Coordinates of C-alpha atoms in Angstrom, one line a residue:
X177 CA -34.4 7.2 -7.5
X178 CA -32.2 5.5 -10.2
X179 CA -29.1 3.6 -9.2
X180 CA -25.9 5.4 -9.8
X181 CA -23.2 3.5 -11.8
X182 CA -20.2 2.4 -9.8
X183 CA -17.7 4.3 -11.9
X184 CA -19.7 7.5 -11.6
X185 CA -19.9 7.1 -7.9
X186 CA -16.1 6.6 -7.6
X187 CA -15.6 9.6 -9.8
X188 CA -17.9 11.8 -7.7
X189 CA -16.1 10.7 -4.5
X190 CA -12.6 11.4 -5.9
X191 CA -13.7 14.9 -6.9
X192 CA -14.3 15.6 -3.2
X193 CA -11.0 14.3 -2.0
X194 CA -8.5 17.2 -1.2
X195 CA -5.1 17.3 -2.9
X196 CA -2.4 15.6 -0.8
X197 CA -0.6 17.8 1.7
X198 CA 2.7 17.0 3.2
X199 CA 4.4 16.7 6.6
X200 CA 8.0 15.9 7.5
X201 CA 8.7 12.7 9.3
X202 CA 12.0 11.1 10.3
X203 CA 13.3 8.2 8.4
X204 CA 12.7 6.0 11.4
X205 CA 9.0 6.8 11.4
X206 CA 8.4 6.8 7.6
X207 CA 7.6 3.1 7.1
X208 CA 4.3 2.6 5.4
X209 CA 3.8 6.3 4.6
X210 CA 3.3 7.7 1.1
X211 CA 6.1 9.9 -0.3
X212 CA 5.0 13.4 -1.3
X213 CA 8.3 14.7 -2.6
X214 CA 10.8 12.4 -4.4
X215 CA 14.0 11.3 -2.8
X216 CA 16.8 12.8 -4.8
X217 CA 20.5 11.8 -4.4
X218 CA 22.7 14.7 -3.1
X219 CA 25.9 12.7 -3.6
X220 CA 27.3 9.9 -5.7
X221 CA 27.2 6.4 -4.3
X222 CA 29.7 5.0 -3.8
X223 CA 31.4 8.4 -3.4
X224 CA 34.7 6.9 -4.8
X225 CA 35.8 3.8 -6.7
X226 CA 35.3 1.1 -4.1
X227 CA 36.5 -2.5 -3.7
X228 CA 33.8 -5.1 -4.0
X229 CA 35.8 -7.7 -2.0
X230 CA 38.7 -8.3 0.2
X231 CA 41.9 -8.7 -1.8
X232 CA 44.6 -6.7 -3.6
X233 CA 44.4 -3.6 -5.8
X234 CA 46.8 -3.1 -8.6
X235 CA 47.2 -2.2 -12.3
X236 CA 45.8 -5.0 -14.3
X237 CA 48.6 -4.7 -16.9
X238 CA 51.2 -5.5 -14.2
X239 CA 49.7 -8.9 -13.4
X240 CA 51.9 -11.3 -15.4
X241 CA 52.4 -14.9 -14.6
X242 CA 55.5 -15.5 -12.5
X243 CA 55.9 -11.8 -11.6
X244 CA 55.5 -10.5 -8.0
X245 CA 54.2 -7.0 -7.1
X246 CA 55.5 -5.1 -4.1
X247 CA 53.0 -4.4 -1.3
X248 CA 53.1 -0.7 -0.5
X249 CA 50.2 -0.3 1.9
X250 CA 46.7 -1.0 3.0
X251 CA 43.3 0.5 2.1
X252 CA 40.4 -0.3 4.4
X253 CA 36.9 1.1 4.8
X254 CA 37.1 4.5 6.5
X255 CA 40.9 4.6 6.1
X256 CA 42.0 4.6 2.5
X257 CA 45.5 4.4 1.1
X258 CA 46.6 8.0 0.5
X259 CA 49.4 7.2 -2.0
X260 CA 49.4 6.2 -5.6
X261 CA 49.9 2.7 -7.0
X262 CA 52.6 2.6 -9.5
X263 CA 54.1 0.0 -11.9
X264 CA 54.9 -3.2 -10.1
X265 CA 53.0 -2.3 -6.9
X266 CA 49.9 -3.5 -5.1
X267 CA 47.9 -2.5 -2.0
X268 CA 46.1 -4.8 0.4
X269 CA 42.4 -3.8 0.2
X270 CA 39.2 -4.6 2.0
X271 CA 35.5 -4.6 0.9
X272 CA 34.1 -1.1 0.7
X273 CA 37.5 0.6 0.9
X274 CA 38.6 3.2 -1.7
X275 CA 40.6 1.8 -4.6
X276 CA 43.8 3.8 -4.5
X277 CA 44.8 6.2 -7.3
X278 CA 46.7 4.4 -10.0
X279 CA 45.0 1.0 -9.4
X280 CA 42.3 -0.2 -11.8
X281 CA 41.6 -3.8 -10.6
X282 CA 41.0 -5.9 -7.5
X283 CA 41.9 -9.6 -7.3
X284 CA 40.3 -11.4 -4.3
X285 CA 42.6 -12.7 -1.6
X286 CA 41.8 -16.4 -2.3
X287 CA 43.7 -16.0 -5.6
X288 CA 46.7 -14.3 -4.1
X289 CA 50.0 -15.6 -2.7
X290 CA 51.8 -13.3 -0.3
X291 CA 55.5 -13.7 0.5
X292 CA 58.3 -11.4 1.7
X293 CA 56.3 -8.2 1.2
X294 CA 55.3 -9.2 -2.3
X295 CA 52.1 -10.6 -3.8
X296 CA 51.5 -12.8 -6.9
X297 CA 48.3 -14.2 -8.2
X298 CA 47.0 -17.6 -9.3
X299 CA 44.4 -16.0 -11.6
X300 CA 44.7 -13.5 -14.4
X301 CA 43.6 -9.9 -13.9
X302 CA 40.6 -8.4 -15.6
X303 CA 40.7 -4.7 -15.8
X304 CA 38.0 -3.1 -13.6
X305 CA 37.1 -6.4 -12.0
X306 CA 35.7 -6.2 -8.4
X307 CA 35.7 -2.4 -8.5
X308 CA 32.5 -0.6 -7.9
X309 CA 32.9 2.7 -9.9
X310 CA 32.1 6.1 -8.4
X311 CA 28.3 6.6 -8.7
X312 CA 27.7 3.0 -9.7
X313 CA 24.7 2.7 -7.3
X314 CA 23.4 6.2 -7.9
X315 CA 24.6 9.6 -9.0
X316 CA 24.0 13.1 -7.6
X317 CA 20.7 14.5 -8.8
X318 CA 19.2 11.0 -9.6
X319 CA 15.6 10.4 -8.4
X320 CA 15.8 7.4 -6.1
X321 CA 12.2 7.0 -4.9
X322 CA 9.3 8.6 -6.9
X323 CA 6.6 10.6 -5.2
X324 CA 3.5 8.5 -4.6
X325 CA 5.5 5.5 -3.5
X326 CA 4.5 3.7 -0.3
X327 CA 7.7 3.5 1.7
X328 CA 8.9 0.0 2.6
X329 CA 12.2 -1.4 3.8
X330 CA 14.1 -1.1 0.5
X331 CA 12.9 2.5 -0.2
X332 CA 13.9 3.6 3.3
X333 CA 17.3 1.9 2.9
X334 CA 18.1 3.8 -0.3
X335 CA 16.9 7.0 1.3
X336 CA 19.3 6.4 4.2
X337 CA 22.1 5.6 1.8
X338 CA 21.4 9.0 0.1
X339 CA 22.0 10.6 3.5
X340 CA 18.3 11.7 3.8
X341 CA 17.2 12.0 7.5
X342 CA 13.7 13.5 6.9
X343 CA 11.1 12.7 4.3
X344 CA 8.1 14.7 3.1
X345 CA 5.1 12.3 3.2
X346 CA 1.4 12.9 2.7
X347 CA -0.7 13.8 5.7
X348 CA -3.0 10.9 6.7
X349 CA -6.7 11.6 7.4
X350 CA -8.4 11.2 10.8
X351 CA -11.3 8.6 10.4
X352 CA -14.3 8.1 12.6
X353 CA -16.5 5.0 12.7
X354 CA -20.0 4.7 14.0
X355 CA -22.2 1.5 13.9
X356 CA -26.0 1.9 14.2
X357 CA -28.8 -0.4 15.1
X358 CA -30.8 -1.6 18.1
X359 CA -30.0 -5.2 17.2
X360 CA -26.3 -4.9 17.7
X361 CA -24.2 -6.0 20.7
X362 CA -20.4 -5.9 21.0
X363 CA -18.4 -9.1 20.7
X364 CA -18.3 -11.1 23.9
X365 CA -21.7 -10.0 25.2
X366 CA -24.7 -12.3 25.7
X367 CA -27.2 -12.3 22.8
X368 CA -30.9 -12.0 23.2
X369 CA -33.1 -13.8 20.7
X370 CA -33.4 -10.7 18.4
X371 CA -29.8 -9.5 18.6
X372 CA -26.7 -10.0 16.5
X373 CA -23.0 -9.3 17.1
X374 CA -21.6 -6.0 15.7
X375 CA -18.8 -6.9 13.4
X376 CA -18.5 -4.1 10.8
X377 CA -16.3 -1.8 12.8
X378 CA -14.0 -4.6 13.7
X379 CA -13.3 -5.2 10.0
X380 CA -13.3 -1.6 8.9
X381 CA -10.9 -0.4 11.5
X382 CA -7.9 -2.6 10.5
X383 CA -8.8 -2.1 6.8
X384 CA -8.6 1.7 7.0
X385 CA -5.9 2.1 9.7
X386 CA -2.9 1.8 7.3
X387 CA -4.2 4.9 5.5
X388 CA -5.2 6.9 8.6
X389 CA -3.5 9.0 11.2
X390 CA -6.1 7.4 13.6
X391 CA -9.3 5.5 13.4
X392 CA -11.7 6.4 16.2
X393 CA -14.4 3.8 16.9
X394 CA -17.4 5.6 18.4
X395 CA -19.2 2.4 19.2
X396 CA -22.9 1.7 18.5
X397 CA -25.7 4.2 18.2
X398 CA -29.2 3.0 18.8
X399 CA -32.2 3.6 16.4
X400 CA -33.3 6.6 18.4
X401 CA -33.4 10.0 16.7
X402 CA -32.1 12.0 19.7
X403 CA -29.5 9.5 20.6
X404 CA -28.2 9.2 17.1
X405 CA -28.3 12.9 16.5
X406 CA -26.3 13.4 19.7
X407 CA -23.7 10.8 18.7
X408 CA -23.2 12.2 15.2
X409 CA -23.1 15.8 16.5
X410 CA -20.4 14.9 18.9
X411 CA -18.4 13.2 16.2
X412 CA -18.7 16.2 13.8
X413 CA -17.6 18.5 16.7
X414 CA -14.2 16.7 16.5
X415 CA -13.9 17.5 12.8
X416 CA -12.7 14.2 11.5
X417 CA -11.6 14.1 7.9
X418 CA -13.8 11.1 7.2
X419 CA -16.8 9.7 8.9
X420 CA -18.0 6.2 8.1
X421 CA -21.3 5.0 9.4
X422 CA -22.7 1.5 9.0
X423 CA -26.3 0.5 9.0
X424 CA -29.5 2.7 8.7
X425 CA -28.7 3.4 5.1
X426 CA -31.7 1.6 3.5
X427 CA -35.4 2.5 3.3
X428 CA -36.8 0.8 6.4
X429 CA -38.8 2.7 9.1
X430 CA -35.7 2.5 11.4
X431 CA -33.2 3.5 8.8
X432 CA -32.8 7.1 10.0
X433 CA -29.1 7.7 9.5
X434 CA -29.6 9.7 6.3
X435 CA -32.3 11.9 7.8
X436 CA -30.2 12.8 10.8
X437 CA -27.1 13.4 8.7
X438 CA -29.1 15.8 6.5
X439 CA -30.5 17.6 9.6
X440 CA -26.9 18.0 10.8
X441 CA -25.8 19.8 7.6
X442 CA -24.5 17.0 5.4
X443 CA -24.8 17.6 1.7
X444 CA -25.7 14.3 0.1
X445 CA -24.0 13.7 -3.2
X446 CA -25.6 10.4 -3.9
X447 CA -27.4 7.4 -2.4
X448 CA -27.9 3.9 -3.9
X449 CA -25.4 2.4 -6.2
X450 CA -25.9 0.0 -9.1
X451 CA -23.9 -2.8 -7.5
X452 CA -24.1 -5.9 -5.5
X453 CA -23.5 -6.4 -2.7
X454 CA -23.8 -2.9 -1.3
X455 CA -26.6 -1.0 -3.2
X456 CA -27.7 1.3 -0.3
X457 CA -24.5 3.4 -0.1
X458 CA -24.6 7.1 0.9
X459 CA -21.9 9.7 0.3
X460 CA -21.8 13.3 1.1
X461 CA -19.8 16.1 2.8
X462 CA -20.1 18.3 5.8
X463 CA -17.6 21.1 5.6
X464 CA -14.3 19.4 5.0
X465 CA -15.5 16.0 6.3
X466 CA -16.2 13.3 3.8
X467 CA -19.2 11.2 5.0
X468 CA -19.7 7.6 3.9
X469 CA -22.9 5.8 4.9
X470 CA -22.3 2.1 4.4
X471 CA -24.9 -0.6 4.5
X472 CA -25.3 -2.6 7.7
X473 CA -25.0 -6.1 6.2
X474 CA -21.4 -7.1 6.9
X475 CA -20.3 -8.2 3.5
X476 CA -21.9 -5.1 1.9
X477 CA -20.1 -2.9 4.4
X478 CA -16.7 -4.4 3.7
X479 CA -17.2 -4.6 0.0
X480 CA -18.3 -1.0 -0.3
X481 CA -15.4 0.1 1.8
X482 CA -13.0 -1.7 -0.5
X483 CA -14.7 -0.3 -3.7
X484 CA -15.3 3.3 -2.6
X485 CA -13.4 4.3 0.6
X486 CA -10.1 2.8 -0.2
X487 CA -9.8 4.6 -3.6
X488 CA -10.6 7.9 -1.7
X489 CA -7.9 7.2 0.8
X490 CA -5.4 6.3 -1.9
X491 CA -6.2 9.6 -3.6
X492 CA -6.0 11.4 -0.3
X493 CA -2.5 10.0 0.2
X494 CA -1.4 10.5 -3.4
X495 CA -0.7 6.7 -3.8
X496 CA -0.1 6.0 -7.5
X497 CA 0.2 2.2 -7.7
X498 CA -2.6 0.4 -9.6
X499 CA -5.3 -1.1 -7.4
X500 CA -6.6 -3.8 -9.7
X501 CA -5.3 -7.1 -11.0
X502 CA -6.0 -9.0 -14.3
X503 CA -6.0 -12.7 -13.7
X504 CA -7.5 -15.9 -15.4
X505 CA -10.5 -17.6 -13.9
X506 CA -9.9 -21.0 -12.3
X507 CA -13.6 -21.8 -12.7
X508 CA -16.6 -20.3 -14.5
X509 CA -18.7 -17.3 -13.4
X510 CA -22.5 -17.3 -13.6
X511 CA -24.5 -14.8 -15.6
X512 CA -24.8 -11.4 -13.9
X513 CA -27.8 -9.1 -13.4
X514 CA -28.1 -5.4 -14.3
X515 CA -25.9 -4.5 -11.3
X516 CA -22.2 -4.7 -11.2
X517 CA -21.2 -7.7 -9.1
X518 CA -18.1 -7.7 -6.8
X519 CA -17.8 -11.5 -6.6
X520 CA -15.8 -13.2 -3.8
X521 CA -13.0 -15.3 -5.1
X522 CA -10.0 -17.2 -3.8
X523 CA -6.5 -16.6 -5.3
X524 CA -5.0 -20.0 -6.3
X525 CA -1.3 -20.4 -7.2
X526 CA -0.7 -23.0 -9.9
X527 CA 2.2 -24.2 -12.0
X528 CA 1.1 -21.8 -14.7
X529 CA 0.6 -18.8 -12.5
X530 CA -2.1 -17.3 -10.2
X531 CA -5.8 -17.9 -10.9
X532 CA -9.1 -16.8 -9.4
X533 CA -11.6 -19.4 -8.2
X534 CA -15.0 -17.8 -7.9
X535 CA -17.0 -18.3 -4.7
X536 CA -20.6 -19.0 -5.4
X537 CA -22.0 -17.4 -2.2
X538 CA -23.7 -14.0 -2.8
X539 CA -25.5 -13.4 0.5
X540 CA -24.6 -9.9 1.8
X541 CA -24.5 -11.2 5.4
X542 CA -22.4 -14.3 4.7
X543 CA -19.2 -13.2 6.5
X544 CA -17.5 -16.6 6.5
X545 CA -17.3 -16.7 2.6
X546 CA -15.8 -13.3 2.6
X547 CA -13.2 -14.4 5.2
X548 CA -12.2 -17.2 2.8
X549 CA -11.9 -14.8 -0.1
X550 CA -8.7 -13.1 -1.3
X551 CA -10.1 -11.1 -4.2
X552 CA -13.2 -9.5 -5.5
X553 CA -13.9 -10.3 -9.2
X554 CA -15.4 -7.2 -10.9
X555 CA -18.2 -8.7 -13.0
X556 CA -19.7 -6.1 -15.4
X557 CA -23.4 -5.4 -15.6
X558 CA -25.3 -8.0 -17.7
X559 CA -22.2 -10.1 -18.1
X560 CA -23.3 -13.4 -19.6
X561 CA -20.8 -15.4 -17.4
X562 CA -17.3 -16.4 -18.4
X563 CA -15.6 -19.8 -18.7
X564 CA -12.5 -20.9 -16.9
X565 CA -9.4 -19.3 -18.3
X566 CA -11.0 -15.9 -19.1
X567 CA -8.9 -12.9 -18.0
X568 CA -11.0 -10.8 -15.5
X569 CA -10.4 -7.7 -13.5
X570 CA -10.2 -8.1 -9.7
X571 CA -9.6 -6.1 -6.5
X572 CA -7.3 -7.6 -3.8
X573 CA -9.1 -7.5 -0.5
X574 CA -6.1 -7.0 1.8
X575 CA -4.1 -4.9 -0.6
X576 CA -3.1 -1.3 0.4

């Protein structure tokens, strides 16, 4: 079987991802969610001409050196002055309060002298100064947050300012994880001579959790046909949106995951990708469940999750922000093979901007090098190697 190009594999996966569907959530619960319907202003903000500081409101034309203006009232936030400011008059005003009718300027209190019910100023008036005009922040009908935006503190703040209590966000998928292999033991357990600690699920769960309604870790399945079939059948009975297995995806005598998945009704779209690390990747579907069979080697599992599962989850949620960076190399890259290489790299911040320092380690089981990496340089097939300073494309490992 020939190796499928990476871009073709990503395209095939994205074709299987359903269109985003929405659900309402309260503003208080919307942090980190992806907006399905834009936030549109239903009123002007501010809803009136407002003072930008504590001071005095008047007509700018009335501020003449040596002249005093009569104080006729006060305007404060929540209790504006109801009258009109006429010639030779001023109103005491506070930050956020409505600028009274007739007034067109605010002078701050530090530049005012109050005496016997009158005010004069030590600085000239500038018409419109310190006045936030009606609709200065946003206007009725204005799109404040675009659909596809991941909601953070600033987006939620403007939604609240727009008097929005409930947002329509995309429904997050339910994800199931299953590790496979007789050699695996959970962290904290004693190791026999032929065993290793299971680490994949402990990396995948926090990686996928920001996209998911929940990530259910179903533990470890042994390399026994009946036991593995039972585990997988029980998972499918729960109808997760996405199933991710790790291990058993290669061609060894004990790599039986693909066989069992096919027996349980999974339609396999492809197997084996033209990339390193992570060549033995499986993808298919069972009903509405997307099934990813990741390699067992830890670096391969994490890299294939970044390259293939995260784009699927972004599409599922309708997230529209670009996923890749273009940055200069801080050191050279070696020549590449016929397989696309996702090369570990550190992000270095320099006086001239960020740069990518390639990590030479390529072993698919070398977890410590991946732990020290911030980015994955996307090195094309047959790339001759690039010198320092070359602009390359890269994926951020911890990015949403």
